[in-house]
Amino acid sequence: MTVPEDRCRLVLIVPDIADIEQKTKAVTDALRGGDVASVIIPQYGLDDGTFQKHAEKLVPVVQAAGAAALIAGDSRVAGRVKADGLHIAGKFPELAEAVEKFVPKLIVGGGSAADRHSALEIGELRPDYIFFGKLDGDIKPEAHPKNLALGEWWASMIEIPCVVMGGTDPKSALDVALTGAEFVALHAAVFADPAAAPSIVAEVNALLDEKAPRFED
């Protein structure tokens, strides 16, 4: 994650667009909209070679905008494309191995914590962040209540930053921010209409600037 602001910041999840040029344009345009801490690049259904080609195009665009480029799941691709980090959405052993092998050379975070117990187990690994929700978990306008509750509990107790998955409504970012979470992840809220992505990123940042709680040093 890039340098923290004094409020909740935006994490973007790259959309599932098969055409590499269209996908790159959507991400480039979104990043023009304003502050983004990091961008997670999932593999979706791409084979490894095609995924690497997509990542080779996307990572420099993300980094040029001052955001951290995080590859979901594939450490070899992350290394080859000089990404900033690795997002592990899988189970505990996979995250444990990635933290051990790649921190501090790469940012490593993620997890699939569905409850407090599994979240605390992930916390003991000392990842760079914990993620509440699924990368494709934005199926309703609002963020999932369970993820909001976990984010609020975690942010009040644990120093490791948390990312909470938002909903399909850009305004769900504020509900996440009000939990005290350091980051809100948005996917369809930004990319459902790629042409609107820059204005939505700008709108979310303005909303967070105006209404998100400020962190203390």
PDB file of C-alpha atoms in Angstrom:
ATOM      1  CA  MET A   1       0.000   0.000   0.000  1.00  0.00           C
ATOM      2  CA  THR A   2       1.264   3.458  -0.766  1.00  0.00           C
ATOM      3  CA  VAL A   3       1.747   6.111   1.942  1.00  0.00           C
ATOM      4  CA  PRO A   4      -1.376   6.304   4.104  1.00  0.00           C
ATOM      5  CA  GLU A   5      -3.498   9.431   4.126  1.00  0.00           C
ATOM      6  CA  ASP A   6      -5.271  10.484   7.305  1.00  0.00           C
ATOM      7  CA  ARG A   7      -8.508   8.826   6.202  1.00  0.00           C
ATOM      8  CA  CYS A   8      -9.814   5.686   4.513  1.00  0.00           C
ATOM      9  CA  ARG A   9      -8.387   5.290   1.004  1.00  0.00           C
ATOM     10  CA  LEU A  10      -9.527   3.547  -2.145  1.00  0.00           C
ATOM     11  CA  VAL A  11      -8.362   0.157  -3.429  1.00  0.00           C
ATOM     12  CA  LEU A  12      -9.510  -0.732  -6.955  1.00  0.00           C
ATOM     13  CA  ILE A  13     -10.106  -4.256  -8.239  1.00  0.00           C
ATOM     14  CA  VAL A  14      -9.389  -4.534 -11.956  1.00  0.00           C
ATOM     15  CA  PRO A  15     -12.504  -5.533 -13.936  1.00  0.00           C
ATOM     16  CA  ASP A  16     -12.872  -8.811 -15.827  1.00  0.00           C
ATOM     17  CA  ILE A  17     -12.434  -7.474 -19.377  1.00  0.00           C
ATOM     18  CA  ALA A  18     -11.010  -9.961 -21.894  1.00  0.00           C
ATOM     19  CA  ASP A  19      -9.610  -7.321 -24.259  1.00  0.00           C
ATOM     20  CA  ILE A  20      -6.276  -6.166 -22.875  1.00  0.00           C
ATOM     21  CA  GLU A  21      -6.443  -2.686 -24.440  1.00  0.00           C
ATOM     22  CA  GLN A  22      -9.962  -2.030 -23.126  1.00  0.00           C
ATOM     23  CA  LYS A  23      -8.975  -3.274 -19.676  1.00  0.00           C
ATOM     24  CA  THR A  24      -5.861  -1.085 -19.585  1.00  0.00           C
ATOM     25  CA  LYS A  25      -7.846   1.959 -20.723  1.00  0.00           C
ATOM     26  CA  ALA A  26     -10.502   1.382 -18.042  1.00  0.00           C
ATOM     27  CA  VAL A  27      -7.848   1.227 -15.308  1.00  0.00           C
ATOM     28  CA  THR A  28      -5.851   4.185 -16.708  1.00  0.00           C
ATOM     29  CA  ASP A  29      -8.985   6.330 -16.842  1.00  0.00           C
ATOM     30  CA  ALA A  30     -10.088   5.339 -13.329  1.00  0.00           C
ATOM     31  CA  LEU A  31      -6.698   6.274 -11.906  1.00  0.00           C
ATOM     32  CA  ARG A  32      -7.015   9.737 -13.444  1.00  0.00           C
ATOM     33  CA  GLY A  33      -9.997  10.321 -11.166  1.00  0.00           C
ATOM     34  CA  GLY A  34      -7.963  10.875  -8.008  1.00  0.00           C
ATOM     35  CA  ASP A  35      -6.275   9.190  -5.078  1.00  0.00           C
ATOM     36  CA  VAL A  36      -6.012   5.387  -5.203  1.00  0.00           C
ATOM     37  CA  ALA A  37      -3.806   3.510  -2.722  1.00  0.00           C
ATOM     38  CA  SER A  38      -3.523   0.261  -4.634  1.00  0.00           C
ATOM     39  CA  VAL A  39      -4.949  -1.794  -7.472  1.00  0.00           C
ATOM     40  CA  ILE A  40      -5.538  -5.545  -7.196  1.00  0.00           C
ATOM     41  CA  ILE A  41      -5.158  -7.461 -10.474  1.00  0.00           C
ATOM     42  CA  PRO A  42      -7.065 -10.797 -10.415  1.00  0.00           C
ATOM     43  CA  GLN A  43      -6.385 -13.588 -12.905  1.00  0.00           C
ATOM     44  CA  TYR A  44     -10.061 -14.362 -13.568  1.00  0.00           C
ATOM     45  CA  GLY A  45     -10.178 -17.171 -16.159  1.00  0.00           C
ATOM     46  CA  LEU A  46      -6.984 -16.262 -18.010  1.00  0.00           C
ATOM     47  CA  ASP A  47      -4.267 -18.838 -18.567  1.00  0.00           C
ATOM     48  CA  ASP A  48      -0.938 -18.024 -16.938  1.00  0.00           C
ATOM     49  CA  GLY A  49       0.705 -16.671 -20.092  1.00  0.00           C
ATOM     50  CA  THR A  50      -2.190 -14.369 -20.972  1.00  0.00           C
ATOM     51  CA  PHE A  51      -2.477 -13.209 -17.368  1.00  0.00           C
ATOM     52  CA  GLN A  52       1.183 -12.242 -17.403  1.00  0.00           C
ATOM     53  CA  LYS A  53       0.669 -10.226 -20.605  1.00  0.00           C
ATOM     54  CA  HIS A  54      -2.261  -8.386 -19.021  1.00  0.00           C
ATOM     55  CA  ALA A  55      -0.236  -7.735 -15.881  1.00  0.00           C
ATOM     56  CA  GLU A  56       2.709  -6.442 -17.942  1.00  0.00           C
ATOM     57  CA  LYS A  57       0.415  -3.759 -19.379  1.00  0.00           C
ATOM     58  CA  LEU A  58      -1.411  -2.922 -16.157  1.00  0.00           C
ATOM     59  CA  VAL A  59       1.377  -2.775 -13.571  1.00  0.00           C
ATOM     60  CA  PRO A  60       3.274   0.201 -15.113  1.00  0.00           C
ATOM     61  CA  VAL A  61      -0.001   2.127 -15.498  1.00  0.00           C
ATOM     62  CA  VAL A  62      -0.852   1.583 -11.828  1.00  0.00           C
ATOM     63  CA  GLN A  63       2.637   2.468 -10.627  1.00  0.00           C
ATOM     64  CA  ALA A  64       2.797   5.593 -12.806  1.00  0.00           C
ATOM     65  CA  ALA A  65      -0.329   6.831 -11.009  1.00  0.00           C
ATOM     66  CA  GLY A  66       1.401   6.430  -7.640  1.00  0.00           C
ATOM     67  CA  ALA A  67      -0.602   3.374  -6.578  1.00  0.00           C
ATOM     68  CA  ALA A  68       0.696  -0.057  -5.560  1.00  0.00           C
ATOM     69  CA  ALA A  69       0.077  -2.847  -8.093  1.00  0.00           C
ATOM     70  CA  LEU A  70      -0.908  -6.110  -6.375  1.00  0.00           C
ATOM     71  CA  ILE A  71      -1.119  -9.376  -8.312  1.00  0.00           C
ATOM     72  CA  ALA A  72      -3.798 -11.735  -7.029  1.00  0.00           C
ATOM     73  CA  GLY A  73      -2.465 -15.199  -6.328  1.00  0.00           C
ATOM     74  CA  ASP A  74       0.483 -15.739  -8.681  1.00  0.00           C
ATOM     75  CA  SER A  75       3.866 -14.931  -7.125  1.00  0.00           C
ATOM     76  CA  ARG A  76       5.765 -15.845 -10.310  1.00  0.00           C
ATOM     77  CA  VAL A  77       3.794 -13.346 -12.364  1.00  0.00           C
ATOM     78  CA  ALA A  78       4.186 -10.760  -9.591  1.00  0.00           C
ATOM     79  CA  GLY A  79       7.967 -11.177  -9.766  1.00  0.00           C
ATOM     80  CA  ARG A  80       8.184 -11.153 -13.553  1.00  0.00           C
ATOM     81  CA  VAL A  81       6.129  -7.981 -14.000  1.00  0.00           C
ATOM     82  CA  LYS A  82       7.816  -6.198 -11.053  1.00  0.00           C
ATOM     83  CA  ALA A  83       4.546  -5.730  -9.180  1.00  0.00           C
ATOM     84  CA  ASP A  84       4.587  -4.122  -5.742  1.00  0.00           C
ATOM     85  CA  GLY A  85       2.849  -6.968  -4.031  1.00  0.00           C
ATOM     86  CA  LEU A  86       0.756 -10.071  -3.849  1.00  0.00           C
ATOM     87  CA  HIS A  87      -2.880 -10.433  -2.839  1.00  0.00           C
ATOM     88  CA  ILE A  88      -3.664 -13.902  -1.466  1.00  0.00           C
ATOM     89  CA  ALA A  89      -7.377 -14.582  -1.442  1.00  0.00           C
ATOM     90  CA  GLY A  90      -6.894 -18.251  -0.598  1.00  0.00           C
ATOM     91  CA  LYS A  91      -6.682 -20.152   2.609  1.00  0.00           C
ATOM     92  CA  PHE A  92      -4.430 -19.637   5.610  1.00  0.00           C
ATOM     93  CA  PRO A  93      -1.476 -21.894   4.533  1.00  0.00           C
ATOM     94  CA  GLU A  94      -1.151 -20.080   1.191  1.00  0.00           C
ATOM     95  CA  LEU A  95      -1.009 -16.686   2.898  1.00  0.00           C
ATOM     96  CA  ALA A  96       1.413 -17.976   5.544  1.00  0.00           C
ATOM     97  CA  GLU A  97       3.787 -19.225   2.851  1.00  0.00           C
ATOM     98  CA  ALA A  98       3.602 -15.962   0.895  1.00  0.00           C
ATOM     99  CA  VAL A  99       4.296 -13.820   3.984  1.00  0.00           C
ATOM    100  CA  GLU A 100       7.275 -15.993   4.897  1.00  0.00           C
ATOM    101  CA  LYS A 101       8.754 -15.989   1.388  1.00  0.00           C
ATOM    102  CA  PHE A 102       8.078 -12.465   0.116  1.00  0.00           C
ATOM    103  CA  VAL A 103       7.810  -9.968   3.002  1.00  0.00           C
ATOM    104  CA  PRO A 104       9.347  -7.368   3.101  1.00  0.00           C
ATOM    105  CA  LYS A 105      10.405  -7.492  -0.569  1.00  0.00           C
ATOM    106  CA  LEU A 106       6.754  -7.438  -1.625  1.00  0.00           C
ATOM    107  CA  ILE A 107       3.568  -6.191  -0.024  1.00  0.00           C
ATOM    108  CA  VAL A 108       1.640  -9.339   0.969  1.00  0.00           C
ATOM    109  CA  GLY A 109      -1.913  -9.333   2.255  1.00  0.00           C
ATOM    110  CA  GLY A 110      -5.350 -10.829   1.848  1.00  0.00           C
ATOM    111  CA  GLY A 111      -6.896 -13.734   3.666  1.00  0.00           C
ATOM    112  CA  SER A 112     -10.383 -15.164   3.624  1.00  0.00           C
ATOM    113  CA  ALA A 113     -11.369 -14.379   7.189  1.00  0.00           C
ATOM    114  CA  ALA A 114     -15.049 -15.129   7.680  1.00  0.00           C
ATOM    115  CA  ASP A 115     -15.000 -14.636  11.454  1.00  0.00           C
ATOM    116  CA  ARG A 116     -12.949 -13.125  14.274  1.00  0.00           C
ATOM    117  CA  HIS A 117     -11.075 -16.319  15.069  1.00  0.00           C
ATOM    118  CA  SER A 118      -9.739 -16.790  11.517  1.00  0.00           C
ATOM    119  CA  ALA A 119      -8.962 -13.058  11.319  1.00  0.00           C
ATOM    120  CA  LEU A 120      -6.806 -13.255  14.456  1.00  0.00           C
ATOM    121  CA  GLU A 121      -4.994 -16.299  13.050  1.00  0.00           C
ATOM    122  CA  ILE A 122      -4.224 -14.294   9.907  1.00  0.00           C
ATOM    123  CA  GLY A 123      -3.101 -11.374  12.085  1.00  0.00           C
ATOM    124  CA  GLU A 124      -0.530 -13.600  13.779  1.00  0.00           C
ATOM    125  CA  LEU A 125       1.176 -14.018  10.392  1.00  0.00           C
ATOM    126  CA  ARG A 126       1.799 -10.221  10.332  1.00  0.00           C
ATOM    127  CA  PRO A 127       0.689  -9.648   6.729  1.00  0.00           C
ATOM    128  CA  ASP A 128       0.788  -6.096   5.381  1.00  0.00           C
ATOM    129  CA  TYR A 129      -3.017  -5.987   5.397  1.00  0.00           C
ATOM    130  CA  ILE A 130      -6.053  -8.200   5.932  1.00  0.00           C
ATOM    131  CA  PHE A 131      -8.950  -8.227   3.454  1.00  0.00           C
ATOM    132  CA  PHE A 132     -12.546  -8.653   4.609  1.00  0.00           C
ATOM    133  CA  GLY A 133     -14.796  -9.925   1.850  1.00  0.00           C
ATOM    134  CA  LYS A 134     -14.201 -11.470  -1.574  1.00  0.00           C
ATOM    135  CA  LEU A 135     -12.817  -9.713  -4.637  1.00  0.00           C
ATOM    136  CA  ASP A 136     -16.075 -10.480  -6.459  1.00  0.00           C
ATOM    137  CA  GLY A 137     -18.212 -10.107  -3.333  1.00  0.00           C
ATOM    138  CA  ASP A 138     -19.864  -6.846  -4.376  1.00  0.00           C
ATOM    139  CA  ILE A 139     -23.229  -8.289  -5.340  1.00  0.00           C
ATOM    140  CA  LYS A 140     -25.426  -5.707  -3.591  1.00  0.00           C
ATOM    141  CA  PRO A 141     -25.367  -1.896  -3.502  1.00  0.00           C
ATOM    142  CA  GLU A 142     -24.196  -1.892   0.117  1.00  0.00           C
ATOM    143  CA  ALA A 143     -21.120  -3.534   1.634  1.00  0.00           C
ATOM    144  CA  HIS A 144     -21.834  -6.872   3.321  1.00  0.00           C
ATOM    145  CA  PRO A 145     -22.839  -6.216   6.972  1.00  0.00           C
ATOM    146  CA  LYS A 146     -20.573  -9.028   8.226  1.00  0.00           C
ATOM    147  CA  ASN A 147     -17.538  -7.478   6.527  1.00  0.00           C
ATOM    148  CA  LEU A 148     -18.394  -4.052   7.954  1.00  0.00           C
ATOM    149  CA  ALA A 149     -18.672  -5.546  11.444  1.00  0.00           C
ATOM    150  CA  LEU A 150     -15.368  -7.402  11.107  1.00  0.00           C
ATOM    151  CA  GLY A 151     -13.665  -4.275   9.772  1.00  0.00           C
ATOM    152  CA  GLU A 152     -14.946  -2.162  12.659  1.00  0.00           C
ATOM    153  CA  TRP A 153     -13.855  -4.733  15.253  1.00  0.00           C
ATOM    154  CA  TRP A 154     -10.431  -5.185  13.636  1.00  0.00           C
ATOM    155  CA  ALA A 155      -9.712  -1.480  13.124  1.00  0.00           C
ATOM    156  CA  SER A 156     -10.512  -0.756  16.779  1.00  0.00           C
ATOM    157  CA  MET A 157      -8.043  -3.379  18.075  1.00  0.00           C
ATOM    158  CA  ILE A 158      -5.323  -4.309  15.608  1.00  0.00           C
ATOM    159  CA  GLU A 159      -2.583  -2.190  14.045  1.00  0.00           C
ATOM    160  CA  ILE A 160      -2.383  -4.195  10.808  1.00  0.00           C
ATOM    161  CA  PRO A 161      -4.422  -2.245   8.216  1.00  0.00           C
ATOM    162  CA  CYS A 162      -7.641  -3.741   6.899  1.00  0.00           C
ATOM    163  CA  VAL A 163      -9.319  -3.528   3.518  1.00  0.00           C
ATOM    164  CA  VAL A 164     -13.100  -3.986   3.474  1.00  0.00           C
ATOM    165  CA  MET A 165     -14.943  -4.864   0.268  1.00  0.00           C
ATOM    166  CA  GLY A 166     -17.538  -2.260  -0.657  1.00  0.00           C
ATOM    167  CA  GLY A 167     -20.761  -2.730  -2.596  1.00  0.00           C
ATOM    168  CA  THR A 168     -21.881  -1.831  -6.109  1.00  0.00           C
ATOM    169  CA  ASP A 169     -22.931   1.658  -4.988  1.00  0.00           C
ATOM    170  CA  PRO A 170     -19.945   4.046  -4.817  1.00  0.00           C
ATOM    171  CA  LYS A 171     -21.465   5.573  -1.663  1.00  0.00           C
ATOM    172  CA  SER A 172     -20.857   2.251   0.122  1.00  0.00           C
ATOM    173  CA  ALA A 173     -17.254   3.494   0.459  1.00  0.00           C
ATOM    174  CA  LEU A 174     -18.385   5.866   3.189  1.00  0.00           C
ATOM    175  CA  ASP A 175     -20.019   3.045   5.193  1.00  0.00           C
ATOM    176  CA  VAL A 176     -16.673   1.246   5.105  1.00  0.00           C
ATOM    177  CA  ALA A 177     -14.792   4.409   6.116  1.00  0.00           C
ATOM    178  CA  LEU A 178     -17.110   4.915   9.092  1.00  0.00           C
ATOM    179  CA  THR A 179     -15.989   1.554  10.516  1.00  0.00           C
ATOM    180  CA  GLY A 180     -12.470   2.946  10.921  1.00  0.00           C
ATOM    181  CA  ALA A 181     -11.058   0.688   8.177  1.00  0.00           C
ATOM    182  CA  GLU A 182      -7.958   2.047   6.461  1.00  0.00           C
ATOM    183  CA  PHE A 183      -9.015   0.983   2.956  1.00  0.00           C
ATOM    184  CA  VAL A 184     -12.186   0.319   0.968  1.00  0.00           C
ATOM    185  CA  ALA A 185     -12.090  -1.951  -2.093  1.00  0.00           C
ATOM    186  CA  LEU A 186     -14.378  -1.141  -5.016  1.00  0.00           C
ATOM    187  CA  HIS A 187     -14.931  -3.170  -8.160  1.00  0.00           C
ATOM    188  CA  ALA A 188     -18.268  -2.911  -9.986  1.00  0.00           C
ATOM    189  CA  ALA A 189     -18.984   0.406  -8.250  1.00  0.00           C
ATOM    190  CA  VAL A 190     -16.204   1.940 -10.346  1.00  0.00           C
ATOM    191  CA  PHE A 191     -15.999  -0.279 -13.427  1.00  0.00           C
ATOM    192  CA  ALA A 192     -19.605  -1.274 -14.242  1.00  0.00           C
ATOM    193  CA  ASP A 193     -19.518   1.607 -16.744  1.00  0.00           C
ATOM    194  CA  PRO A 194     -15.817   2.113 -17.573  1.00  0.00           C
ATOM    195  CA  ALA A 195     -16.524   5.516 -19.160  1.00  0.00           C
ATOM    196  CA  ALA A 196     -17.794   6.773 -15.798  1.00  0.00           C
ATOM    197  CA  ALA A 197     -14.849   5.345 -13.802  1.00  0.00           C
ATOM    198  CA  PRO A 198     -12.796   8.591 -13.492  1.00  0.00           C
ATOM    199  CA  SER A 199     -15.767  10.619 -12.279  1.00  0.00           C
ATOM    200  CA  ILE A 200     -16.741   7.886  -9.780  1.00  0.00           C
ATOM    201  CA  VAL A 201     -13.204   7.759  -8.334  1.00  0.00           C
ATOM    202  CA  ALA A 202     -13.316  11.552  -8.020  1.00  0.00           C
ATOM    203  CA  GLU A 203     -16.764  11.400  -6.408  1.00  0.00           C
ATOM    204  CA  VAL A 204     -15.682   8.729  -3.876  1.00  0.00           C
ATOM    205  CA  ASN A 205     -12.583  10.723  -2.936  1.00  0.00           C
ATOM    206  CA  ALA A 206     -14.656  13.869  -2.463  1.00  0.00           C
ATOM    207  CA  LEU A 207     -17.111  11.953  -0.267  1.00  0.00           C
ATOM    208  CA  LEU A 208     -14.284  10.523   1.856  1.00  0.00           C
ATOM    209  CA  ASP A 209     -12.586  13.923   2.094  1.00  0.00           C
ATOM    210  CA  GLU A 210     -15.803  15.446   3.366  1.00  0.00           C
ATOM    211  CA  LYS A 211     -17.216  12.760   5.642  1.00  0.00           C
ATOM    212  CA  ALA A 212     -14.701  10.007   6.457  1.00  0.00           C
ATOM    213  CA  PRO A 213     -13.281  10.004   9.996  1.00  0.00           C
ATOM    214  CA  ARG A 214      -9.666  11.116  10.361  1.00  0.00           C
ATOM    215  CA  PHE A 215      -7.026   8.811  11.768  1.00  0.00           C
ATOM    216  CA  GLU A 216      -4.865   9.939  14.618  1.00  0.00           C
ATOM    217  CA  ASP A 217      -1.094   9.765  14.248  1.00  0.00           C
TER     218      ASP A 217
END
